[in-house]
Amino acid sequence: MTLALFAQYVMNGAMLGMMYALVAVGFTLFFGVLDVIQFSHGDVLAAGAFLALGTWVALTKLGVVSPVLLLAAVVVVSALGTALLGAVFARTLVLPLKGAPQLNVLLVTLMMGTVLREAIRLFYPGGSQPQLFPALLPTTAYGVGGFHLRLDNAILLMAGALLIAATHFFITRTRIGLAIRAVAQDEETARTMGIDFRRIVLVTFGIGSALAAVAGVMDGLYYNEIFFGMGLLLGVIGFAAAIIGGLGNLYGAILGGFLFAALQTIGAVALPFASAYKDVFAFAVVIAIMAARPTGLIGERASERV
Amino acid sequence: MTREGRERLAQALAIVFVAGLSLALREDDFALFLVARVLIVVIACLGLNVQFGYAGVVNFAGATFFGVGGYMAAVLSRGTGVPHLFILVAGGIAAALAGCVLILPVLRTRGHYAALVTIAFALLFRTFLEVNDSLGGPQGLKLPELRIGPWRFNEPIALGRFEASFLLNYVILALFLAALAFALVVRVDRSWIGVQLDAVRLDETSAAAFGIPIARAKITAFTLGNFLAGVAGALSAHMVGFIAPNNYSFGESLILVSILLLGGIGNPWGLPLAAAIVIVLPEQLQVIQEYRYLLYAGLVILILLFRPNGLVPRPLRRLGGA
Amino acid sequence: MGALLRCNGLTRKFGGVVALDGLDLQVEEGEILGLIGPNGSGKTTFFNVLTGVFPATSGEARFGEMPITNFSPQAVYQAGIARTFQRSRLCLPLSLFDNLMVGNHKNLDHGLWFNVVRRRALKRQIEEGRKAARELLELFDPPLAGRLFEPASRVPMIDRRRIEICRALIGKPRLLLLDEPSAGMTRDETRRLMDDLLEARRRLGRLTIVLIEHEMSVIERVTDRCVVLNYGKKIAEGAYRQVAEDPLVRQAYLGLS
């Protein structure tokens, strides 16, 4: 393999890893505060991407041409709108199901994902077909020894890394972040310390969903195309990443996201005769990891008082 | 009349009802197909019920084990002269063996972590089928008709003046197998094994303290469940005459799980009702074709919010009648 | 009378914490031994190590002639030790009868063939189980015998404790480990439970019991002998009156110096 091709693989893997990590962080945050898996998270991501596309369409119709303004508006509207959507889900479906069997929560959120997905397909104009996503970033390419580094990809990677760092900062260094961690640690104690539990849950779902929206926009910008079912696989992979890392652990989610992308990339590289098997390989390794580390790579040691 | 006696009567009535319904619909291919499909799905869900409902082993790859049975049947019936009755059993055995690959991670993980193991397996299997050319790739495989001795399943039935669609053959076999599987699962539930599996699901630590071999109980439940799913898959493949990876997606597995929850987890009696709703309803919603999945998903959410234990919640076990 | 249970230097560490620190302990055949000590002194850890929930870090335990150190929980049960748990651990959705039969595991046939096909034989075994359950409840708390097919979730706490003890007794263990049977009950309920227990024991023949208990009046009334733990170590041993006077014990409990 040439160095250029190798660099291409690394670039692609890093991009995938970034998106997976952003989705996985959402899963792990939700689990932290409420011990639930929000299985419509992938479809929330798709909703974010379509919200972004809709904003772009509306603004260009209104005659906005400034690329900076367009980009900013698209990202902000998508992130805020999706955050609201996530908070509404939490308020109407997830919080009322507190204390219900895990399986029920899982199925309800999955079905909510189906509702969302179908709603996009049915109600977004032309939603049943893949939609072209506009190139909002400069696509200038720099040739480095046969490898083409596109500016937009570099910006996406950087933005993703910054966002993850910002999330980390937010969770570990701010008051709300502290409250989120307190709730994740022990809901009862957090309540007695005067933390508004409901508010923290809603804020957490808002933040996690906004991250998914950004991942959705990244996906659109990277592949120049979005479609209503895009959240399905991204959601499952994000979930897998959060689990491999160890639920409730921020670093675990990020690690899991990049690990999964690495597995796919390695699968594609190492099985040149059968690169189609890359996902088979990645999921097989996931199963093996679960057998070896049943509570994730950075999982807390599950102990039970007997 | 004892409780067991009443239940036996109810089972007999259910069989008579399905048989009567199928006879009434004997010329209607589509209706018969739906009846057979409901029965087949009931068999698979009975298997999931043993796993989720009794032993508490989560399995989000129900459609995968169903698919393993289907592909096994396809490979055997295309390439060998194995009698078809054995092929159905072989489908079950293949699914049970496929499950053995997962035994270690399934035993070691709990809750969401266990869910991931089976979800990953479901996605792995689906991708594998799509990229593997020897199993037909995305286009899938065709299967020959089912034959058991002189009984040819794809021939329309004509006995004297009685005529019926060939699908009635499949309905009859599916009904027979569903009744058998139902009796098996009810018997397992109403026995020491049922008590043992419940104890394992509810509290592993105290179950172990009273000598219950946790791993063996879970393996038994997992394997038995996958076997049933595999048999159902093999029968389904023959009935449809064709299998493709699309039929065994993760989404299909979720449909099986939603049937289980709608029926009332742990209660085989709710399954036929839930399976009928989930399979027949979207077909009846054809008028509003476009919106049926939206409505269906909404309906499932409402049922789970307002009847969290399902349509027919599991009753208390009463060993020895009473 | 020989020692039924003999532990030498039994130790269990959790990370850097020594929850059980070189415990030497003997339980004589037929006695009721009280195990007392402040919270976190290692009493429950001792039960957990003994019954195989956690492996011992070092040391050994012998049950009769059998070395049971690091047996699995299942093997410890088969050897003849049954226990109750601090928090009630009944299977709440199941009937009282099912719960008792969990404890009767070693007398039941769990084969697939037996359970699915030989329904007559199974039915006979169920009848035997019901008879055993009813007999045990009759001598423990007669009204409960008529409630065998109520879910455990629907009986009050004191009855759940009774069922838990019966679940441990129905397999006819040689040694019964009771982990704070009075937890969550009123004084009066505790007294009634202990009366039942003593009465049942009298009729069952001299069952050996190790009892963890915080309620000192219970310990005083019920036990033949006490072992006091603190920080995982045995700090005193003897009849209740004797250990209650022990300055080390008073210090551990009351912080008196």
Tab-separated table of N, CA, C and O in Angstrom, chain C residues 114-212:
chain	number	residue	atom	x	y	z
C	114	PHE	N	-37.365	-35.195	32.109
C	114	PHE	CA	-38.235	-35.406	33.268
C	114	PHE	C	-39.335	-34.344	33.322
C	114	PHE	O	-40.511	-34.637	33.494
C	115	ASN	N	-38.943	-33.082	33.144
C	115	ASN	CA	-39.886	-31.993	33.338
C	115	ASN	C	-40.892	-31.843	32.210
C	115	ASN	O	-42.022	-31.431	32.427
C	116	VAL	N	-40.447	-32.141	30.990
C	116	VAL	CA	-41.326	-31.896	29.852
C	116	VAL	C	-42.141	-33.140	29.503
C	116	VAL	O	-43.315	-33.041	29.152
C	117	VAL	N	-41.548	-34.304	29.614
C	117	VAL	CA	-42.224	-35.510	29.148
C	117	VAL	C	-42.834	-36.321	30.283
C	117	VAL	O	-43.978	-36.746	30.209
C	118	ARG	N	-42.083	-36.519	31.345
C	118	ARG	CA	-42.606	-37.371	32.424
C	118	ARG	C	-43.456	-36.557	33.380
C	118	ARG	O	-43.114	-36.363	34.546
C	119	ARG	N	-44.585	-36.076	32.858
C	119	ARG	CA	-45.399	-35.152	33.638
C	119	ARG	C	-46.001	-35.811	34.877
C	119	ARG	O	-46.249	-35.160	35.867
C	120	ARG	N	-46.277	-37.110	34.797
C	120	ARG	CA	-46.859	-37.773	35.981
C	120	ARG	C	-45.870	-37.764	37.130
C	120	ARG	O	-46.223	-37.404	38.244
C	121	ALA	N	-44.640	-38.181	36.799
C	121	ALA	CA	-43.608	-38.216	37.835
C	121	ALA	C	-43.379	-36.809	38.384
C	121	ALA	O	-43.206	-36.608	39.587
C	122	LEU	N	-43.396	-35.836	37.485
C	122	LEU	CA	-43.217	-34.448	37.916
C	122	LEU	C	-44.329	-34.059	38.877
C	122	LEU	O	-44.098	-33.436	39.905
C	123	LYS	N	-45.544	-34.461	38.507
C	123	LYS	CA	-46.691	-34.113	39.337
C	123	LYS	C	-46.530	-34.694	40.744
C	123	LYS	O	-46.817	-34.032	41.736
C	124	ARG	N	-46.031	-35.945	40.799
C	124	ARG	CA	-45.807	-36.559	42.105
C	124	ARG	C	-44.782	-35.741	42.892
C	124	ARG	O	-44.947	-35.495	44.080
C	125	GLN	N	-43.734	-35.331	42.183
C	125	GLN	CA	-42.696	-34.575	42.877
C	125	GLN	C	-43.239	-33.222	43.365
C	125	GLN	O	-42.881	-32.751	44.444
C	126	ILE	N	-44.101	-32.633	42.554
C	126	ILE	CA	-44.708	-31.367	42.972
C	126	ILE	C	-45.555	-31.589	44.228
C	126	ILE	O	-45.502	-30.794	45.171
C	127	GLU	N	-46.309	-32.708	44.218
C	127	GLU	CA	-47.120	-33.014	45.411
C	127	GLU	C	-46.237	-33.161	46.644
C	127	GLU	O	-46.555	-32.633	47.711
C	128	GLU	N	-45.122	-33.872	46.467
C	128	GLU	CA	-44.200	-34.031	47.602
C	128	GLU	C	-43.688	-32.675	48.063
C	128	GLU	O	-43.601	-32.401	49.261
C	129	GLY	N	-43.359	-31.834	47.087
C	129	GLY	CA	-42.864	-30.507	47.416
C	129	GLY	C	-43.898	-29.705	48.186
C	129	GLY	O	-43.582	-29.027	49.167
C	130	ARG	N	-45.149	-29.810	47.738
C	130	ARG	CA	-46.194	-29.067	48.429
C	130	ARG	C	-46.377	-29.570	49.856
C	130	ARG	O	-46.603	-28.786	50.777
C	131	LYS	N	-46.259	-30.887	49.984
C	131	LYS	CA	-46.406	-31.460	51.320
C	131	LYS	C	-45.273	-30.945	52.223
C	131	LYS	O	-45.530	-30.479	53.344
C	132	ALA	N	-44.075	-30.992	51.709
C	132	ALA	CA	-42.930	-30.535	52.505
C	132	ALA	C	-43.085	-29.053	52.851
C	132	ALA	O	-42.839	-28.638	53.988
C	133	ALA	N	-43.499	-28.261	51.872
C	133	ALA	CA	-43.649	-26.827	52.103
C	133	ALA	C	-44.707	-26.574	53.163
C	133	ALA	O	-44.522	-25.763	54.079
C	134	ARG	N	-45.834	-27.298	53.024
C	134	ARG	CA	-46.920	-27.066	53.974
C	134	ARG	C	-46.492	-27.484	55.383
C	134	ARG	O	-46.749	-26.776	56.346
C	135	GLU	N	-45.811	-28.614	55.476
C	135	GLU	CA	-45.376	-29.077	56.794
C	135	GLU	C	-44.439	-28.069	57.451
C	135	GLU	O	-44.588	-27.746	58.626
C	136	LEU	N	-43.511	-27.566	56.671
C	136	LEU	CA	-42.551	-26.625	57.234
C	136	LEU	C	-43.266	-25.357	57.686
C	136	LEU	O	-43.026	-24.839	58.783
C	137	LEU	N	-44.158	-24.849	56.830
C	137	LEU	CA	-44.871	-23.632	57.201
C	137	LEU	C	-45.784	-23.880	58.392
C	137	LEU	O	-45.944	-23.002	59.238
C	138	GLU	N	-46.387	-25.079	58.451
C	138	GLU	CA	-47.252	-25.398	59.593
C	138	GLU	C	-46.505	-25.187	60.896
C	138	GLU	O	-47.044	-24.636	61.842
C	139	LEU	N	-45.270	-25.670	60.950
C	139	LEU	CA	-44.581	-25.558	62.220
C	139	LEU	C	-43.912	-24.209	62.374
C	139	LEU	O	-43.529	-23.821	63.465
C	140	PHE	N	-43.813	-23.466	61.286
C	140	PHE	CA	-43.181	-22.149	61.399
C	140	PHE	C	-44.223	-21.070	61.623
C	140	PHE	O	-44.082	-20.232	62.494
C	141	ASP	N	-45.242	-21.088	60.810
C	141	ASP	CA	-46.295	-20.093	60.945
C	141	ASP	C	-47.530	-20.605	60.210
C	141	ASP	O	-47.686	-20.361	59.015
C	142	PRO	N	-48.400	-21.345	60.911
C	142	PRO	CA	-49.501	-22.064	60.267
C	142	PRO	C	-50.322	-21.236	59.263
C	142	PRO	O	-50.633	-21.746	58.182
C	143	PRO	N	-50.667	-19.980	59.561
C	143	PRO	CA	-51.496	-19.260	58.581
C	143	PRO	C	-50.842	-19.168	57.197
C	143	PRO	O	-51.529	-19.161	56.175
C	144	LEU	N	-49.515	-19.117	57.188
C	144	LEU	CA	-48.825	-18.986	55.905
C	144	LEU	C	-49.026	-20.217	55.021
C	144	LEU	O	-48.987	-20.127	53.804
C	145	ALA	N	-49.254	-21.375	55.672
C	145	ALA	CA	-49.396	-22.608	54.899
C	145	ALA	C	-50.579	-22.526	53.949
C	145	ALA	O	-50.595	-23.163	52.903
C	146	GLY	N	-51.560	-21.711	54.294
C	146	GLY	CA	-52.716	-21.582	53.421
C	146	GLY	C	-52.520	-20.547	52.332
C	146	GLY	O	-53.407	-20.314	51.515
C	147	ARG	N	-51.373	-19.901	52.328
C	147	ARG	CA	-51.169	-18.813	51.354
C	147	ARG	C	-50.073	-19.146	50.354
C	147	ARG	O	-49.466	-18.254	49.767
C	148	LEU	N	-49.843	-20.440	50.152
C	148	LEU	CA	-48.728	-20.873	49.298
C	148	LEU	C	-48.772	-20.262	47.904
C	148	LEU	O	-47.745	-20.033	47.284
C	149	PHE	N	-49.979	-19.999	47.401
C	149	PHE	CA	-50.039	-19.502	46.033
C	149	PHE	C	-50.408	-18.030	45.956
C	149	PHE	O	-51.155	-17.598	45.104
C	150	GLU	N	-49.823	-17.278	46.875
C	150	GLU	CA	-49.865	-15.832	46.740
C	150	GLU	C	-48.477	-15.381	46.318
C	150	GLU	O	-47.482	-15.989	46.693
C	151	PRO	N	-48.426	-14.310	45.521
C	151	PRO	CA	-47.088	-13.830	45.147
C	151	PRO	C	-46.374	-13.256	46.370
C	151	PRO	O	-47.014	-12.660	47.237
C	152	ALA	N	-45.069	-13.447	46.430
C	152	ALA	CA	-44.293	-12.974	47.578
C	152	ALA	C	-44.411	-11.467	47.731
C	152	ALA	O	-44.289	-10.940	48.832
C	153	SER	N	-44.668	-10.773	46.609
C	153	SER	CA	-44.777	-9.313	46.690
C	153	SER	C	-45.969	-8.902	47.534
C	153	SER	O	-46.038	-7.778	47.993
C	154	ARG	N	-46.934	-9.808	47.731
C	154	ARG	CA	-48.156	-9.393	48.410
C	154	ARG	C	-48.202	-9.764	49.890
C	154	ARG	O	-49.219	-9.543	50.529
C	155	VAL	N	-47.135	-10.338	50.423
C	155	VAL	CA	-47.163	-10.628	51.853
C	155	VAL	C	-46.280	-9.616	52.589
C	155	VAL	O	-45.338	-9.090	52.021
C	156	PRO	N	-46.616	-9.314	53.861
C	156	PRO	CA	-45.856	-8.296	54.593
C	156	PRO	C	-44.424	-8.748	54.894
C	156	PRO	O	-44.089	-9.931	54.767
C	157	MET	N	-43.591	-7.777	55.297
C	157	MET	CA	-42.174	-8.021	55.504
C	157	MET	C	-41.906	-9.200	56.430
C	157	MET	O	-41.074	-10.056	56.122
C	158	ILE	N	-42.631	-9.292	57.531
C	158	ILE	CA	-42.327	-10.363	58.488
C	158	ILE	C	-42.557	-11.733	57.846
C	158	ILE	O	-41.775	-12.668	58.033
C	159	ASP	N	-43.597	-11.823	57.003
C	159	ASP	CA	-43.842	-13.099	56.347
C	159	ASP	C	-42.789	-13.389	55.288
C	159	ASP	O	-42.424	-14.533	55.042
C	160	ARG	N	-42.291	-12.325	54.651
C	160	ARG	CA	-41.210	-12.553	53.687
C	160	ARG	C	-39.978	-13.123	54.388
C	160	ARG	O	-39.318	-14.015	53.884
C	161	ARG	N	-39.699	-12.577	55.584
C	161	ARG	CA	-38.559	-13.118	56.344
C	161	ARG	C	-38.794	-14.579	56.693
C	161	ARG	O	-37.889	-15.404	56.616
C	162	ARG	N	-40.018	-14.869	57.113
C	162	ARG	CA	-40.334	-16.258	57.461
C	162	ARG	C	-40.115	-17.154	56.256
C	162	ARG	O	-39.522	-18.229	56.354
C	163	ILE	N	-40.622	-16.694	55.093
C	163	ILE	CA	-40.475	-17.505	53.890
C	163	ILE	C	-38.999	-17.664	53.545
C	163	ILE	O	-38.537	-18.737	53.142
C	164	GLU	N	-38.243	-16.582	53.732
C	164	GLU	CA	-36.812	-16.671	53.422
C	164	GLU	C	-36.126	-17.716	54.301
C	164	GLU	O	-35.287	-18.480	53.834
C	165	ILE	N	-36.486	-17.717	55.582
C	165	ILE	CA	-35.885	-18.700	56.484
C	165	ILE	C	-36.343	-20.109	56.104
C	165	ILE	O	-35.551	-21.049	56.053
C	166	CYS	N	-37.636	-20.231	55.765
C	166	CYS	CA	-38.131	-21.547	55.359
C	166	CYS	C	-37.466	-22.001	54.062
C	166	CYS	O	-37.196	-23.184	53.860
C	167	ARG	N	-37.215	-21.048	53.154
C	167	ARG	CA	-36.543	-21.396	51.905
C	167	ARG	C	-35.169	-21.989	52.198
C	167	ARG	O	-34.714	-22.913	51.526
C	168	ALA	N	-34.523	-21.429	53.246
C	168	ALA	CA	-33.212	-21.960	53.605
C	168	ALA	C	-33.341	-23.304	54.319
C	168	ALA	O	-32.471	-24.165	54.217
C	169	LEU	N	-34.464	-23.485	55.056
C	169	LEU	CA	-34.608	-24.707	55.858
C	169	LEU	C	-35.102	-25.901	55.061
C	169	LEU	O	-34.836	-27.047	55.419
C	170	ILE	N	-35.843	-25.649	53.981
C	170	ILE	CA	-36.568	-26.739	53.350
C	170	ILE	C	-35.631	-27.775	52.731
C	170	ILE	O	-35.971	-28.950	52.616
C	171	GLY	N	-34.419	-27.343	52.385
C	171	GLY	CA	-33.444	-28.294	51.852
C	171	GLY	C	-32.719	-29.062	52.954
C	171	GLY	O	-31.764	-29.777	52.680
C	172	LYS	N	-33.186	-28.926	54.205
C	172	LYS	CA	-32.597	-29.599	55.360
C	172	LYS	C	-31.078	-29.416	55.453
C	172	LYS	O	-30.309	-30.378	55.399
C	173	PRO	N	-30.648	-28.166	55.592
C	173	PRO	CA	-29.211	-27.917	55.715
C	173	PRO	C	-28.713	-28.358	57.091
C	173	PRO	O	-29.510	-28.514	58.014
C	174	ARG	N	-27.408	-28.548	57.199
C	174	ARG	CA	-26.844	-28.843	58.522
C	174	ARG	C	-26.465	-27.551	59.219
C	174	ARG	O	-26.359	-27.504	60.438
C	175	LEU	N	-26.193	-26.522	58.424
C	175	LEU	CA	-25.821	-25.233	59.012
C	175	LEU	C	-26.656	-24.141	58.348
C	175	LEU	O	-26.767	-24.079	57.120
C	176	LEU	N	-27.254	-23.305	59.190
C	176	LEU	CA	-28.083	-22.223	58.671
C	176	LEU	C	-27.407	-20.895	58.994
C	176	LEU	O	-27.050	-20.642	60.150
C	177	LEU	N	-27.231	-20.052	57.987
C	177	LEU	CA	-26.631	-18.741	58.206
C	177	LEU	C	-27.728	-17.695	58.064
C	177	LEU	O	-28.330	-17.564	57.008
C	178	LEU	N	-27.993	-16.964	59.133
C	178	LEU	CA	-29.050	-15.951	59.089
C	178	LEU	C	-28.420	-14.564	59.145
C	178	LEU	O	-27.767	-14.213	60.131
C	179	ASP	N	-28.621	-13.784	58.103
C	179	ASP	CA	-28.009	-12.462	58.037
C	179	ASP	C	-29.041	-11.404	58.416
C	179	ASP	O	-29.876	-11.031	57.608
C	180	GLU	N	-28.988	-10.962	59.646
C	180	GLU	CA	-29.879	-9.945	60.171
C	180	GLU	C	-31.343	-10.174	59.828
C	180	GLU	O	-31.956	-9.390	59.109
C	181	PRO	N	-31.909	-11.241	60.333
C	181	PRO	CA	-33.306	-11.511	59.996
C	181	PRO	C	-34.254	-10.440	60.516
C	181	PRO	O	-35.368	-10.328	60.040
C	182	SER	N	-33.813	-9.622	61.466
C	182	SER	CA	-34.737	-8.639	62.036
C	182	SER	C	-34.707	-7.313	61.274
C	182	SER	O	-35.490	-6.419	61.568
C	183	ALA	N	-33.799	-7.181	60.274
C	183	ALA	CA	-33.664	-5.898	59.582
C	183	ALA	C	-35.004	-5.469	59.000
C	183	ALA	O	-35.710	-6.242	58.373
C	184	GLY	N	-35.362	-4.237	59.257
C	184	GLY	CA	-36.578	-3.696	58.671
C	184	GLY	C	-37.849	-4.103	59.398
C	184	GLY	O	-38.936	-3.895	58.888
C	185	MET	N	-37.703	-4.744	60.567
C	185	MET	CA	-38.912	-5.142	61.288
C	185	MET	C	-38.962	-4.460	62.645
C	185	MET	O	-37.953	-4.023	63.184
C	186	THR	N	-40.153	-4.414	63.186
C	186	THR	CA	-40.292	-3.821	64.518
C	186	THR	C	-39.771	-4.818	65.552
C	186	THR	O	-39.592	-5.999	65.262
C	187	ARG	N	-39.565	-4.328	66.785
C	187	ARG	CA	-39.110	-5.163	67.881
C	187	ARG	C	-40.040	-6.352	68.097
C	187	ARG	O	-39.611	-7.483	68.287
C	188	ASP	N	-41.326	-6.020	68.034
C	188	ASP	CA	-42.325	-7.041	68.308
C	188	ASP	C	-42.298	-8.122	67.218
C	188	ASP	O	-42.337	-9.323	67.511
C	189	GLU	N	-42.193	-7.678	65.979
C	189	GLU	CA	-42.120	-8.635	64.876
C	189	GLU	C	-40.882	-9.517	65.016
C	189	GLU	O	-40.928	-10.720	64.791
C	190	THR	N	-39.774	-8.864	65.382
C	190	THR	CA	-38.534	-9.608	65.560
C	190	THR	C	-38.700	-10.696	66.629
C	190	THR	O	-38.288	-11.840	66.451
C	191	ARG	N	-39.347	-10.299	67.725
C	191	ARG	CA	-39.536	-11.263	68.799
C	191	ARG	C	-40.356	-12.460	68.304
C	191	ARG	O	-40.014	-13.621	68.526
C	192	ARG	N	-41.418	-12.162	67.548
C	192	ARG	CA	-42.261	-13.247	67.047
C	192	ARG	C	-41.488	-14.140	66.075
C	192	ARG	O	-41.596	-15.364	66.109
C	193	LEU	N	-40.681	-13.496	65.235
C	193	LEU	CA	-39.899	-14.279	64.280
C	193	LEU	C	-38.949	-15.223	65.006
C	193	LEU	O	-38.795	-16.394	64.652
C	194	MET	N	-38.310	-14.699	66.066
C	194	MET	CA	-37.359	-15.527	66.808
C	194	MET	C	-38.064	-16.668	67.539
C	194	MET	O	-37.545	-17.782	67.615
C	195	ASP	N	-39.247	-16.374	68.065
C	195	ASP	CA	-40.035	-17.440	68.697
C	195	ASP	C	-40.280	-18.552	67.689
C	195	ASP	O	-40.078	-19.739	67.971
C	196	ASP	N	-40.715	-18.143	66.493
C	196	ASP	CA	-40.994	-19.128	65.438
C	196	ASP	C	-39.747	-19.949	65.135
C	196	ASP	O	-39.802	-21.170	65.007
C	197	LEU	N	-38.637	-19.218	65.032
C	197	LEU	CA	-37.397	-19.888	64.666
C	197	LEU	C	-36.996	-20.911	65.725
C	197	LEU	O	-36.656	-22.063	65.404
C	198	LEU	N	-37.069	-20.505	66.992
C	198	LEU	CA	-36.674	-21.414	68.066
C	198	LEU	C	-37.602	-22.619	68.120
C	198	LEU	O	-37.167	-23.756	68.315
C	199	GLU	N	-38.880	-22.350	67.904
C	199	GLU	CA	-39.863	-23.416	67.941
C	199	GLU	C	-39.598	-24.409	66.796
C	199	GLU	O	-39.581	-25.627	66.995
C	200	ALA	N	-39.352	-23.855	65.629
C	200	ALA	CA	-39.087	-24.712	64.469
C	200	ALA	C	-37.831	-25.544	64.711
C	200	ALA	O	-37.779	-26.728	64.395
C	201	ARG	N	-36.842	-24.909	65.290
C	201	ARG	CA	-35.577	-25.598	65.518
C	201	ARG	C	-35.763	-26.737	66.521
C	201	ARG	O	-35.212	-27.823	66.365
C	202	ARG	N	-36.595	-26.450	67.534
C	202	ARG	CA	-36.842	-27.470	68.542
C	202	ARG	C	-37.445	-28.718	67.879
C	202	ARG	O	-37.067	-29.841	68.156
C	203	ARG	N	-38.358	-28.470	66.930
C	203	ARG	CA	-39.023	-29.616	66.316
C	203	ARG	C	-38.190	-30.267	65.227
C	203	ARG	O	-38.372	-31.437	64.915
C	204	LEU	N	-37.318	-29.490	64.608
C	204	LEU	CA	-36.527	-30.045	63.517
C	204	LEU	C	-35.325	-30.817	64.031
C	204	LEU	O	-34.602	-31.423	63.259
C	205	GLY	N	-35.063	-30.749	65.316
C	205	GLY	CA	-33.838	-31.354	65.826
C	205	GLY	C	-32.759	-30.305	65.799
C	205	GLY	O	-32.888	-29.292	65.122
C	206	ARG	N	-31.673	-30.565	66.481
C	206	ARG	CA	-30.733	-29.497	66.794
C	206	ARG	C	-29.995	-28.975	65.564
C	206	ARG	O	-28.891	-29.379	65.255
C	207	LEU	N	-30.619	-28.028	64.907
C	207	LEU	CA	-30.012	-27.387	63.756
C	207	LEU	C	-28.962	-26.389	64.234
C	207	LEU	O	-29.159	-25.693	65.221
C	208	THR	N	-27.840	-26.339	63.553
C	208	THR	CA	-26.798	-25.386	63.902
C	208	THR	C	-27.043	-24.076	63.163
C	208	THR	O	-27.348	-24.076	61.975
C	209	ILE	N	-26.922	-22.969	63.890
C	209	ILE	CA	-27.233	-21.671	63.286
C	209	ILE	C	-26.130	-20.664	63.589
C	209	ILE	O	-25.620	-20.614	64.710
C	210	VAL	N	-25.755	-19.873	62.583
C	210	VAL	CA	-24.949	-18.681	62.836
C	210	VAL	C	-25.841	-17.496	62.532
C	210	VAL	O	-26.439	-17.417	61.455
C	211	LEU	N	-25.949	-16.583	63.496
C	211	LEU	CA	-26.907	-15.495	63.387
C	211	LEU	C	-26.185	-14.154	63.460
C	211	LEU	O	-25.504	-13.855	64.439
C	212	ILE	N	-26.340	-13.351	62.416
C	212	ILE	CA	-25.853	-11.976	62.474
C	212	ILE	C	-27.006	-11.122	62.961
C	212	ILE	O	-28.115	-11.230	62.438
